[in-house]
mmCIF file of C-alpha atoms in Angstrom:
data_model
loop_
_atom_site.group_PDB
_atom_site.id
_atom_site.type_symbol
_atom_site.label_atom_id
_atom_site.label_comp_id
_atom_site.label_asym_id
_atom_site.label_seq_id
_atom_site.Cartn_x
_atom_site.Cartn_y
_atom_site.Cartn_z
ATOM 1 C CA UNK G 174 -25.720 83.051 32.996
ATOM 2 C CA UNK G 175 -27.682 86.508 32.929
ATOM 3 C CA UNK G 176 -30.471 87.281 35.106
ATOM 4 C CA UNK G 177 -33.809 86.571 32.696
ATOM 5 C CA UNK G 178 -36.421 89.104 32.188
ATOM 6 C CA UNK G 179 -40.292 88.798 34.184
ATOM 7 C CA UNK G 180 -42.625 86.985 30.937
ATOM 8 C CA UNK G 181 -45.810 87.203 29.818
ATOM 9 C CA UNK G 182 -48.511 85.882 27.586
ATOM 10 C CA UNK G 183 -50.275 87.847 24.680
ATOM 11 C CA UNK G 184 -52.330 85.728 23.328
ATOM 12 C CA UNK G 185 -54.031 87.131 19.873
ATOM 13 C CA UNK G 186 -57.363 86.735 18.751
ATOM 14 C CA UNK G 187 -57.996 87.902 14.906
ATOM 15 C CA UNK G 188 -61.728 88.451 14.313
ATOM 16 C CA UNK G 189 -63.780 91.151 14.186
ATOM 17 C CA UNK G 190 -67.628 92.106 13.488
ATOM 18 C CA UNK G 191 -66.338 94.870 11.143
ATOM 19 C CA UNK G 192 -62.616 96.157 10.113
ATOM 20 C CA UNK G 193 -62.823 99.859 11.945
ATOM 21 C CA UNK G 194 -61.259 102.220 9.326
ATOM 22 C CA UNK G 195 -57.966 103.489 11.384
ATOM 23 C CA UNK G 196 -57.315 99.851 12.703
ATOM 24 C CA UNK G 197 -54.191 98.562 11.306
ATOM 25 C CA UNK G 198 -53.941 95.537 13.732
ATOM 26 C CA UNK G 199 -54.314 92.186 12.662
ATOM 27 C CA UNK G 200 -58.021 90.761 12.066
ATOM 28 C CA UNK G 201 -59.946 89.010 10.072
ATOM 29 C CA UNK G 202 -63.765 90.237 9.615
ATOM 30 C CA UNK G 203 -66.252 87.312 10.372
ATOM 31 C CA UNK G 204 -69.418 87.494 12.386
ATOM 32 C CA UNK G 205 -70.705 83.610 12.061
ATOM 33 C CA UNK G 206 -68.834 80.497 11.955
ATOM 34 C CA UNK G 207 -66.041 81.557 14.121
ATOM 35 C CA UNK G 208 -63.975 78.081 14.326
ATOM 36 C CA UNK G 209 -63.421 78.725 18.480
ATOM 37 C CA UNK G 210 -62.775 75.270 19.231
ATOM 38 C CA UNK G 211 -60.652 74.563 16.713
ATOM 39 C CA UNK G 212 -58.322 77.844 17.040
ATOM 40 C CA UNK G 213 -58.112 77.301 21.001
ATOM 41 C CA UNK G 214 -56.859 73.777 20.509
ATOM 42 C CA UNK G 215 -54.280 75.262 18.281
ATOM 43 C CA UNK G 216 -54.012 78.356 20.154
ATOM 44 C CA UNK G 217 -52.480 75.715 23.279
ATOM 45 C CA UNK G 218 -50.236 73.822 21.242
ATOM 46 C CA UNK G 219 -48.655 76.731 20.170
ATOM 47 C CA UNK G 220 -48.078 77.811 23.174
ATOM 48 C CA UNK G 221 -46.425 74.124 24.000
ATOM 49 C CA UNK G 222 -43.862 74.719 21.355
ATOM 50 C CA UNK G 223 -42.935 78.324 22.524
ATOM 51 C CA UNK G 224 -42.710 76.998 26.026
ATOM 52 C CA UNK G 225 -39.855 75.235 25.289
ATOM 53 C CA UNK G 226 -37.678 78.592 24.660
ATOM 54 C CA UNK G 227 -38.875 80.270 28.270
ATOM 55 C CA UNK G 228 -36.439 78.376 30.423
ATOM 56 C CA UNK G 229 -39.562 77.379 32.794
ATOM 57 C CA UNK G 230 -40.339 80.402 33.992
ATOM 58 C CA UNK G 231 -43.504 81.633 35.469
ATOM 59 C CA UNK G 232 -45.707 83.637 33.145
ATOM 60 C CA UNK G 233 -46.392 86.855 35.302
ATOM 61 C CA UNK G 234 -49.438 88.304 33.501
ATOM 62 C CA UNK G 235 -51.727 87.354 30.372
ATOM 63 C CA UNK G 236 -53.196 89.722 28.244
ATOM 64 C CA UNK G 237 -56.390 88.463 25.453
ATOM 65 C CA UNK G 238 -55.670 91.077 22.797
ATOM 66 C CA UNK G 239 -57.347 91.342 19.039
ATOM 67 C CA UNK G 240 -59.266 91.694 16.714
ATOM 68 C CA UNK G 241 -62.327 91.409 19.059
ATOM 69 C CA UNK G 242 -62.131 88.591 21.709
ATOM 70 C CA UNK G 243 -65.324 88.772 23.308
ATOM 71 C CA UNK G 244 -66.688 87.752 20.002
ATOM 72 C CA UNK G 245 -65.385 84.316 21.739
ATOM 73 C CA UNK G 246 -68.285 81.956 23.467
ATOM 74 C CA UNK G 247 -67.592 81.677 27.517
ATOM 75 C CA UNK G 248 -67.334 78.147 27.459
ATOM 76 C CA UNK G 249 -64.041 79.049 24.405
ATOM 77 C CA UNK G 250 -62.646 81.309 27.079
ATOM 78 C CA UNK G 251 -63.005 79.123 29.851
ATOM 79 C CA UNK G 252 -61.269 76.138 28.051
ATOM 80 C CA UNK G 253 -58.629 78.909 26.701
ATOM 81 C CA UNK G 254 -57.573 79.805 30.629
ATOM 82 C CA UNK G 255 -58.023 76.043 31.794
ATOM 83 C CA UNK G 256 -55.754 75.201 29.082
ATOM 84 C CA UNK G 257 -53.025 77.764 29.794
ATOM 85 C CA UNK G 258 -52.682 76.871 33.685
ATOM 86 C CA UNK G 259 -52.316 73.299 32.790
ATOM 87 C CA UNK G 260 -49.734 74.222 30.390
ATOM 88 C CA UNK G 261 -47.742 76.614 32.471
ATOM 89 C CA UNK G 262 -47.062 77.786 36.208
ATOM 90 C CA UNK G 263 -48.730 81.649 36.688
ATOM 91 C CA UNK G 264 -47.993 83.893 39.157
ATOM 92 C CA UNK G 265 -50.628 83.817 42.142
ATOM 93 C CA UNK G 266 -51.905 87.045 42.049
ATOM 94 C CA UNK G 267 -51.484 87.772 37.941
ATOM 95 C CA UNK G 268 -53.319 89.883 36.176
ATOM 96 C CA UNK G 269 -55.469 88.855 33.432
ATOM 97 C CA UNK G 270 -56.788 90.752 30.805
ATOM 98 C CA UNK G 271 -59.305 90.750 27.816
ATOM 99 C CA UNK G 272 -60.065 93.372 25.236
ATOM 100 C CA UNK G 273 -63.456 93.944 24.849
ATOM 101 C CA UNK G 274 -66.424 95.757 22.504
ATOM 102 C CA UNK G 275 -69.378 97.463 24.217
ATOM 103 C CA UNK G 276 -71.720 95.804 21.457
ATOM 104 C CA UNK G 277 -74.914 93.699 24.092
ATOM 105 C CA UNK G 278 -74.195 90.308 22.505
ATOM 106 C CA UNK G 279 -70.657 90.863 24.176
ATOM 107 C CA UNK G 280 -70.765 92.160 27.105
ATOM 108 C CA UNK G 281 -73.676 89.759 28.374
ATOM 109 C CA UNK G 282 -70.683 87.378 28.825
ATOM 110 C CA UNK G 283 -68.191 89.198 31.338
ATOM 111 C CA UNK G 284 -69.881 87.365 34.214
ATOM 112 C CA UNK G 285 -68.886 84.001 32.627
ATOM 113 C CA UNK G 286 -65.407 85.450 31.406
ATOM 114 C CA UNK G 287 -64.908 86.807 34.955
ATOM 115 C CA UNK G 288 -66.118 83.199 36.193
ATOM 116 C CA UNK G 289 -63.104 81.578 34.167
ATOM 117 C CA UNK G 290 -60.464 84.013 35.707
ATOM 118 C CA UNK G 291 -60.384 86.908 33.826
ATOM 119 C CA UNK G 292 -59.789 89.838 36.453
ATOM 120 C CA UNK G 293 -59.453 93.171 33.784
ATOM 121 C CA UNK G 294 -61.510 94.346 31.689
ATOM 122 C CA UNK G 295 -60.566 96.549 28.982
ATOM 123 C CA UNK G 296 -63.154 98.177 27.163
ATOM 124 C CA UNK G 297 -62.451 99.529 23.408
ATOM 125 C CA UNK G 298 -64.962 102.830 23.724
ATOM 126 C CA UNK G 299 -62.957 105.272 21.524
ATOM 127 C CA UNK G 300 -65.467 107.903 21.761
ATOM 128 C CA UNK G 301 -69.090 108.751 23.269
ATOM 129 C CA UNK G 302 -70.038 110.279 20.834
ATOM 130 C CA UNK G 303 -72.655 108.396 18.575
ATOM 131 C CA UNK G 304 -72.292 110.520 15.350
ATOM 132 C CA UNK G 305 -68.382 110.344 15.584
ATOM 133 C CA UNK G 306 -68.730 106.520 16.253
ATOM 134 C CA UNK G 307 -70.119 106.215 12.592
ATOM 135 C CA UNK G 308 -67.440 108.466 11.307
ATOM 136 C CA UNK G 309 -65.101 106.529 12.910
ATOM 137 C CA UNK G 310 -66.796 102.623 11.739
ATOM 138 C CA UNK G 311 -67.634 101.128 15.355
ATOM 139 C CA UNK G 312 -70.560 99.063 15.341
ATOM 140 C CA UNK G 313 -72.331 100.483 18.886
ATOM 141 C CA UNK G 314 -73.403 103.346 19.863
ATOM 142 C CA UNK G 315 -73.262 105.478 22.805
ATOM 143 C CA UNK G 316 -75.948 104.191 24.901
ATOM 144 C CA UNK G 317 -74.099 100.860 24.490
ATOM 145 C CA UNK G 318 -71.154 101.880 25.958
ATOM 146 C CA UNK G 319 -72.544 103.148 28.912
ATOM 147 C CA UNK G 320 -73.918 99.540 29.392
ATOM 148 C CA UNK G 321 -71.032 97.768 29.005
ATOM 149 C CA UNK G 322 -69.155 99.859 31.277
ATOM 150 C CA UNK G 323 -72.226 99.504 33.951
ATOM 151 C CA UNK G 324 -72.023 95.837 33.405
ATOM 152 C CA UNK G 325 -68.476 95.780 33.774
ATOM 153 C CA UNK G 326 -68.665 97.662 37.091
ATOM 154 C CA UNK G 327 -71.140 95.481 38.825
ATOM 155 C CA UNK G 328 -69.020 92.187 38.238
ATOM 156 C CA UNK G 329 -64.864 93.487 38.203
ATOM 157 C CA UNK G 330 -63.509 96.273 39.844
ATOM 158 C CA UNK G 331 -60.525 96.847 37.744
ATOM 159 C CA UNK G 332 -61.331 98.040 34.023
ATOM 160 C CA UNK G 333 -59.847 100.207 31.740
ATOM 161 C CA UNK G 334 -61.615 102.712 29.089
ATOM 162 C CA UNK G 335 -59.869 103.205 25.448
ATOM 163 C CA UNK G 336 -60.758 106.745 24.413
ATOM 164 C CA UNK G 337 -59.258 108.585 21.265
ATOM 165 C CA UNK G 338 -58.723 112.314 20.642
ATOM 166 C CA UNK G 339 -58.173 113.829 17.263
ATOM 167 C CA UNK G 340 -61.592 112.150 15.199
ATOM 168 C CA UNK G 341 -62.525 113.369 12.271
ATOM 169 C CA UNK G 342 -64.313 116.597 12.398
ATOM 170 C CA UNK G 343 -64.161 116.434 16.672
ATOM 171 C CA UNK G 344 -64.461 119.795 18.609
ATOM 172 C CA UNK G 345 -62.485 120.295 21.747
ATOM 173 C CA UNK G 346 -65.595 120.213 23.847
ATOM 174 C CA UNK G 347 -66.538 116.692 22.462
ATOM 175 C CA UNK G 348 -63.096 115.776 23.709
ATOM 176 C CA UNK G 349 -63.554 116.780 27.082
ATOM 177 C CA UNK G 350 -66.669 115.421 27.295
ATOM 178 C CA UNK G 351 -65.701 112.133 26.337
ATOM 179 C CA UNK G 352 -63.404 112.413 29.213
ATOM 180 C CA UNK G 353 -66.055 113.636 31.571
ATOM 181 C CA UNK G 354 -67.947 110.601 30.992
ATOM 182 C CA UNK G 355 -65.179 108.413 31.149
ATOM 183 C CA UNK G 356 -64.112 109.192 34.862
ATOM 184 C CA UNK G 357 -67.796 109.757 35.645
ATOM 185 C CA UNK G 358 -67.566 106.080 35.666
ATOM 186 C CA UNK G 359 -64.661 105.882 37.602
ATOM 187 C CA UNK G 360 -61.984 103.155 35.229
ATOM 188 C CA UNK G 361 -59.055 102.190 37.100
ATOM 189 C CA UNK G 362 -57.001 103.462 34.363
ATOM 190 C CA UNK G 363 -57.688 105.183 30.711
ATOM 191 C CA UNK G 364 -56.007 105.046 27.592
ATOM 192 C CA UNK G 365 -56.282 108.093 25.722
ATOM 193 C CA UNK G 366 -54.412 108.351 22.907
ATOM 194 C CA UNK G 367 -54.488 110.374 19.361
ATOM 195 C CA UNK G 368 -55.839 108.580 16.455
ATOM 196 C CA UNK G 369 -53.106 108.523 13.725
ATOM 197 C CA UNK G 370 -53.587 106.862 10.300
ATOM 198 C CA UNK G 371 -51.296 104.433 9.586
ATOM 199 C CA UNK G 372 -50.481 104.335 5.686
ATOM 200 C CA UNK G 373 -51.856 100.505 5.821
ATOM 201 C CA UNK G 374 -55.457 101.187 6.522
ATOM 202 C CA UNK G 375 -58.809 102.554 4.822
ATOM 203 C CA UNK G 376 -58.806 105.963 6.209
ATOM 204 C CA UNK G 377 -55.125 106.928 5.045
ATOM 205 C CA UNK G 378 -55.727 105.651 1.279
ATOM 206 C CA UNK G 379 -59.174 107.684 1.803
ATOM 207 C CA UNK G 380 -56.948 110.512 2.894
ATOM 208 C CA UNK G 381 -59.620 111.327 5.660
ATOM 209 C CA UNK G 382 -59.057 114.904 7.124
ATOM 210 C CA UNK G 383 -58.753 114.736 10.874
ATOM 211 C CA UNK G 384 -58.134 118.052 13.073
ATOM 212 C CA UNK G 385 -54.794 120.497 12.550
ATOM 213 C CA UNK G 386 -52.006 120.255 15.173
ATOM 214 C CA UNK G 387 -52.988 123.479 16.481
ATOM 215 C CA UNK G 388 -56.480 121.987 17.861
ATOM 216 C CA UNK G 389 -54.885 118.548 18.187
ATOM 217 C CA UNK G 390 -52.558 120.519 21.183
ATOM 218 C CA UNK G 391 -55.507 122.349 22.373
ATOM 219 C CA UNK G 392 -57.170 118.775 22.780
ATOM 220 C CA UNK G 393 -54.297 117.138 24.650
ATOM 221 C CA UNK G 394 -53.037 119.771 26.937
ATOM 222 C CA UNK G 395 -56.879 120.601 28.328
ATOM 223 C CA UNK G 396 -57.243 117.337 27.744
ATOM 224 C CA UNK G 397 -54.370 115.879 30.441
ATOM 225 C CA UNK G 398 -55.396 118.305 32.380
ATOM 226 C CA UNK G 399 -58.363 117.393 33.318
ATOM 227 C CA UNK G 400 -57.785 113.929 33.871
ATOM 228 C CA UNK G 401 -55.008 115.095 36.641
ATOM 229 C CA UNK G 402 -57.362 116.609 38.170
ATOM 230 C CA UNK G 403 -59.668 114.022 38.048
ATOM 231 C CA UNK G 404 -57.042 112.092 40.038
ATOM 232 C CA UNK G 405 -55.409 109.858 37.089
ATOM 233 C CA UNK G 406 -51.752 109.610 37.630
ATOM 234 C CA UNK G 407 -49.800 109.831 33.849
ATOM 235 C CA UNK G 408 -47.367 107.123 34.315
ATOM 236 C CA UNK G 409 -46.676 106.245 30.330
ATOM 237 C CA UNK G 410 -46.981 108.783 27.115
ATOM 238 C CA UNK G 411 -50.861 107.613 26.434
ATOM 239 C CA UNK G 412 -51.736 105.998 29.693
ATOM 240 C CA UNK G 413 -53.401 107.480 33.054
ATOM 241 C CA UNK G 414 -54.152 105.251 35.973
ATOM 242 C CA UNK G 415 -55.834 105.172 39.301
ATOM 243 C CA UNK G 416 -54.153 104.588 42.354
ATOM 244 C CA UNK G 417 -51.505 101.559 41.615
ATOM 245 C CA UNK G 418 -53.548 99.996 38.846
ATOM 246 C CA UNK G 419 -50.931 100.271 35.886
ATOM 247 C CA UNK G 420 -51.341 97.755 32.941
ATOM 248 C CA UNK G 421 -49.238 95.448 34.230
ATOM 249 C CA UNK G 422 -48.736 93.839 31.232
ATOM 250 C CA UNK G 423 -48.169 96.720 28.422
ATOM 251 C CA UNK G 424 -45.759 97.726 31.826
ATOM 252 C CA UNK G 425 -43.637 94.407 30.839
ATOM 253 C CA UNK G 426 -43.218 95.702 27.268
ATOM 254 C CA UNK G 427 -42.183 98.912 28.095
ATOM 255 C CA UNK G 428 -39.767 97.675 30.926
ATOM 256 C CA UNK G 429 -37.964 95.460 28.111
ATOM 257 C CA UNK G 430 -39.995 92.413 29.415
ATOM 258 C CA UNK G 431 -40.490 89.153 27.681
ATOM 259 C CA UNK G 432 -43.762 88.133 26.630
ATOM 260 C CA UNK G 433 -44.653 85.123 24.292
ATOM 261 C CA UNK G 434 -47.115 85.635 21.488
ATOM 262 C CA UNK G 435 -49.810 83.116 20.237
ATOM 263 C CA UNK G 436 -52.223 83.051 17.590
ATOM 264 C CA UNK G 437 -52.172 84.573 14.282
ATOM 265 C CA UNK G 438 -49.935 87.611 13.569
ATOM 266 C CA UNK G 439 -48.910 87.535 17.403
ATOM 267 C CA UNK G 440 -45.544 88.932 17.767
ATOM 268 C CA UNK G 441 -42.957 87.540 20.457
ATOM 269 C CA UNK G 442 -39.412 88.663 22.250
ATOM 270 C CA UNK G 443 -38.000 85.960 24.446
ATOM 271 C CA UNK G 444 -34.226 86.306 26.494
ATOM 272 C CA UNK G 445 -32.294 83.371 26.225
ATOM 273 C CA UNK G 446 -29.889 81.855 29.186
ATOM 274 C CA UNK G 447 -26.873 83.080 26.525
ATOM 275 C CA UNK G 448 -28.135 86.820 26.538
ATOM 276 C CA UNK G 449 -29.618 86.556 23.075
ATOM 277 C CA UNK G 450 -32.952 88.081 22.407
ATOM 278 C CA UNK G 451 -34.950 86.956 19.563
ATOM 279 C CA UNK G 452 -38.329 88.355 18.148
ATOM 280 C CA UNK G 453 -41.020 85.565 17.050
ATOM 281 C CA UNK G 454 -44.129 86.167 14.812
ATOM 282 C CA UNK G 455 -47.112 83.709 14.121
ATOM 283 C CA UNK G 456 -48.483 82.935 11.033
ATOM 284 C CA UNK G 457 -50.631 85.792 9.948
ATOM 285 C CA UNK G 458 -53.270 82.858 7.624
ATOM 286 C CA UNK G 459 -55.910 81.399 9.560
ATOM 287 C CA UNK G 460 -56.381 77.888 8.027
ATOM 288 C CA UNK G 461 -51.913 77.654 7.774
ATOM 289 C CA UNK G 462 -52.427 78.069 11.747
ATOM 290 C CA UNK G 463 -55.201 75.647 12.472
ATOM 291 C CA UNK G 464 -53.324 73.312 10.333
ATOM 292 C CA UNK G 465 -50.389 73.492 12.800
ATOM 293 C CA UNK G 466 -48.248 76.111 10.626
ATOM 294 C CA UNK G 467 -47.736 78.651 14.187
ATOM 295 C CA UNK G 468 -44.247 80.289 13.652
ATOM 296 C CA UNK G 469 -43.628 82.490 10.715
ATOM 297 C CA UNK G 470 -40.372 84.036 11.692
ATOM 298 C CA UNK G 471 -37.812 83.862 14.432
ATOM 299 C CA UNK G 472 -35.129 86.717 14.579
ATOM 300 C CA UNK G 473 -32.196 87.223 16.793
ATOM 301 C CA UNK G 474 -31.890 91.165 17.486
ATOM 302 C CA UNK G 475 -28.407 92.210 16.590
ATOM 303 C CA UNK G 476 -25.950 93.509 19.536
ATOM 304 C CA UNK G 477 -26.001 97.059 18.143
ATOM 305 C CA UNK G 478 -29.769 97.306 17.897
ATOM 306 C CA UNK G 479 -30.445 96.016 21.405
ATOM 307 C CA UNK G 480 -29.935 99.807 22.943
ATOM 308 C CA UNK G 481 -32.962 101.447 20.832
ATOM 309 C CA UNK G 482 -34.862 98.234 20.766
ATOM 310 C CA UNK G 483 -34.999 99.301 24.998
ATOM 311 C CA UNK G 484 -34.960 102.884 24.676
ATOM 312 C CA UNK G 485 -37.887 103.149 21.996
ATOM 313 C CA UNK G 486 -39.712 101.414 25.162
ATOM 314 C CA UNK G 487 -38.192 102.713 27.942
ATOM 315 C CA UNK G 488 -38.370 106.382 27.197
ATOM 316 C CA UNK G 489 -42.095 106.467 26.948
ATOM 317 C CA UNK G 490 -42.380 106.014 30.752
ATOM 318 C CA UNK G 491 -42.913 108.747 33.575
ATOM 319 C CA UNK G 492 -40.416 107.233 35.586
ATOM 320 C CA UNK G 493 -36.585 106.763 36.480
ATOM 321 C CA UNK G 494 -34.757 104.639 34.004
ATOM 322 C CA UNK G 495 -32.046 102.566 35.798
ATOM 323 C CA UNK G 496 -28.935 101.972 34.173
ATOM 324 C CA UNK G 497 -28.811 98.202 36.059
ATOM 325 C CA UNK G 498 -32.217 97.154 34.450
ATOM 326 C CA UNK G 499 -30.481 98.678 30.878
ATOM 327 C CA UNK G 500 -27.716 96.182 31.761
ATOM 328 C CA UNK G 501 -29.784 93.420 33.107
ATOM 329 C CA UNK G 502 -32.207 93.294 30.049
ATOM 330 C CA UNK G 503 -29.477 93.624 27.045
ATOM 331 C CA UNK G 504 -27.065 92.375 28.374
ATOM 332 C CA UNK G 505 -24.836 95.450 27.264
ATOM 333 C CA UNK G 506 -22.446 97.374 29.340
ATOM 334 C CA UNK G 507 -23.194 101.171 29.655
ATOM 335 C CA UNK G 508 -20.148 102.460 28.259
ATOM 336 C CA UNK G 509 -21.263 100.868 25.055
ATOM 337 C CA UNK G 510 -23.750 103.379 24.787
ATOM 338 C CA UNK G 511 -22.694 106.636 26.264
ATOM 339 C CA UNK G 512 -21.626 108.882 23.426
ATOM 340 C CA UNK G 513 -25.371 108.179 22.562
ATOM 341 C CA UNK G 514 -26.409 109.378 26.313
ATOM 342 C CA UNK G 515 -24.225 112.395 26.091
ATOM 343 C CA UNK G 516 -25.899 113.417 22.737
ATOM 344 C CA UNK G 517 -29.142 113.313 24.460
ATOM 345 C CA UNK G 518 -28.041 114.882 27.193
ATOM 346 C CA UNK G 519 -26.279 117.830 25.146
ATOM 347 C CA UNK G 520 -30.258 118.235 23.727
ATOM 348 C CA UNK G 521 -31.430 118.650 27.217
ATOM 349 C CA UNK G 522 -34.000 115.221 25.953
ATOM 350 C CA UNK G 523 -32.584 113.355 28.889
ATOM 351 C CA UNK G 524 -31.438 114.377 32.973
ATOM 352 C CA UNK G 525 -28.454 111.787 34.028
ATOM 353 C CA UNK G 526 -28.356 110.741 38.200
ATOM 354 C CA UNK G 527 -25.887 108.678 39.457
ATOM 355 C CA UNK G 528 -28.110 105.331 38.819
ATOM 356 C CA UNK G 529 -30.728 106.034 36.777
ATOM 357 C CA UNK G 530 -32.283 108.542 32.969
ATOM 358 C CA UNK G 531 -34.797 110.441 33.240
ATOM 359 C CA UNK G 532 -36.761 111.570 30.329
ATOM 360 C CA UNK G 533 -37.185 115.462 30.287
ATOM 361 C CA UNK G 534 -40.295 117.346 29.064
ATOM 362 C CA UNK G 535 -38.231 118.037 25.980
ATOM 363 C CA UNK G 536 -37.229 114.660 25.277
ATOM 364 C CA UNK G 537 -40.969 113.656 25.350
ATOM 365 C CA UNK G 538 -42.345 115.956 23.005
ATOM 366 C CA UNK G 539 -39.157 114.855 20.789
ATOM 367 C CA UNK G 540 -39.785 111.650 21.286
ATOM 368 C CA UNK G 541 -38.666 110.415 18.148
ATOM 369 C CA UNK G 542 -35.488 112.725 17.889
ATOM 370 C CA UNK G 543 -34.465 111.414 20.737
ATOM 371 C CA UNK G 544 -35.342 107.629 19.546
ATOM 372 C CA UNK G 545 -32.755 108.804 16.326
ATOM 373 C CA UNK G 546 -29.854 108.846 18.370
ATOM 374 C CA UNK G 547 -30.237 105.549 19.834
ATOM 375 C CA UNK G 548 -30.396 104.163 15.958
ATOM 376 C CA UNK G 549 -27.463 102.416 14.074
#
């Protein structure tokens, strides 16, 4: 019997005031007659079935993603968390997460959402910028961000800021100074991270022209710099924290954790007793899932796609790579795999120690190059 992976929870959320042009996640856009109730209720007895596959294992962290969940009532919330511990044993001292929008109707209810056990905040800014904020479809502005974030700070210490970099028509000095505000405030951790248009969303079929990669270097390199020296530690390609205060659970994902997913479109990966991994994904239709319809697809990841399935994780960490957790989490003997490590090593994208990887500066800026050599 192998040695099973920590787990979390992601539990998914789908609506949203307004669908944000560059947003390819899944949501549905609704701003009345949100059916809470009736998704939590279903929301918990998917989790039931999914529990079944988990081996009864503690869930180490939970994580309220979206679509917007603080569109969600705090008695919804409260009922969601109640429902979850009576369902399932969670670590003492686990970290609990909900995506938020700094829009007043929302952030009036952290105090309740902190009240049901929510301890992390993370607050979708993008940008302070007002005029860019249009460009970019969110429905606040900038004074409302700064409220939210005050709010947040008077009621829960830990929060994190979402800021973007690369907007449409954005200078470099709007980029800094959305930074400059963000740590002014002082986040436990930021994610800033260039917006890309995915080929599934308004903004690519609108072809809308975003800065060259000339600037878009310019942007990141001051950029990171500036948040070092603000004191943010760079621990993952988009992700700066404070102190110890990583995302625990994005952390799981990226350490080849398990993590059930429930609620529409959620996506899954769960490590059997027998070493097999298999990816779940919910029903993506709103009225199939409050009917009971949860599980669109099960699949078993094949042996030889088990090595990048880690790696494309893996690799996007500041830190050592250790050839035991490889081992331990695909259940795959190193020798398998190391005509692929020499390869990498042979394009200086990877430094080899006696028990662990390490990604080089090269093999981060060639991210996916290296990711191609870890392919079938």
């Amino acid at each position: 019997m192998i040695k099973l992976p920590p787990i979390s929870l992601y539990i998914h959320i789908p609506w949203c005031m307004k669908k944000c042009g560059y947003c390819d996640f899944y949501s549905y856009v609704s701003k009345t007659n949100i059916p809470e109730r009736e998704y939590i209720k279903n929301l918990l007895k998917d989790l039931e079935k999914d529990l079944k596959l988990i081996n009864q294992r503690k869930i180490n962290n939970i994580f309220i993603g979206g679509g917007t969940p603080s569109l969600l009532h705090n008695e919804s919330i409260k009922i969601l968390i109640k429902g979850i511990k009576k369902r399932v044993l969670i670590s003492k001292h686990s970290e609990i997460t909900i995506e938020s929008n700094p829009k007043t109707i929302e952030y009036k209810r952290f105090r309740k959402y902190k009240q049901s056990g929510i301890n992390r905040f993370s607050l979708g800014i993008q940008t302070f910028n007002s005029s860019l904020l249009k460009k970019i479809e969110r429905t606040y502005n900038k004074k409302e961000a700064i409220e939210a974030i005050k709010e947040i700070k008077k009621i829960n210490s830990n929060f994190n800021i979402d800021i973007m970099y690369g907007l449409p028509n954005q200078s470099l000095n709007n980029v800094l100074s959305d930074l400059k505000y963000a740590v002014k405030y002082n986040p436990t951790h930021i994610s800033w991270y260039q917006l890309t248009t995915e080929p599934n969303t308004s903004f690519y079929k609108k072809k809308i022209c975003l800065p060259n990669e000339n600037i878009i270097f310019k942007m990141f390199n001051q950029g990171e710099k500036f948040l070092q020296k603000s004191g943010y530690i760079k621990y993952e390609i988009s992700s700066y924290m404070k102190s110890k205060y990583k995302c625990r659970h994005n952390l799981n994902y990226w350490n080849f954790g398990d993590y059930i997913g429930i609620g529409c479109g959620a996506h899954g990966k769960i490590t059997k007793i027998n070493g097999d991994i298999i990816r779940t994904i919910k029903n993506k239709n709103i009225n199939d899932f409050i009917n009971g319809k949860y599980l669109d697809a099960k699949k078993l990841i094949a042996e030889k796609d088990k090595p990048f399935e880690y790696f494309m994780n893996a690799f996007r960490l500041y830190q050592p790579i250790y050839k035991k957790d490889f081992q331990e989490r695909t259940n795959i003997s190193i020798f398998e795999i190391k005509n692929k490590i020499k390869k990498a090593l042979k394009h200086k994208y990877i430094i080899e120690n006696a028990n662990s990887w390490e990604t080089t500066k090269k093999g981060k800026i060639f991210l996916n190059s290296l990711l191609k050599i870890f392919l079938n």
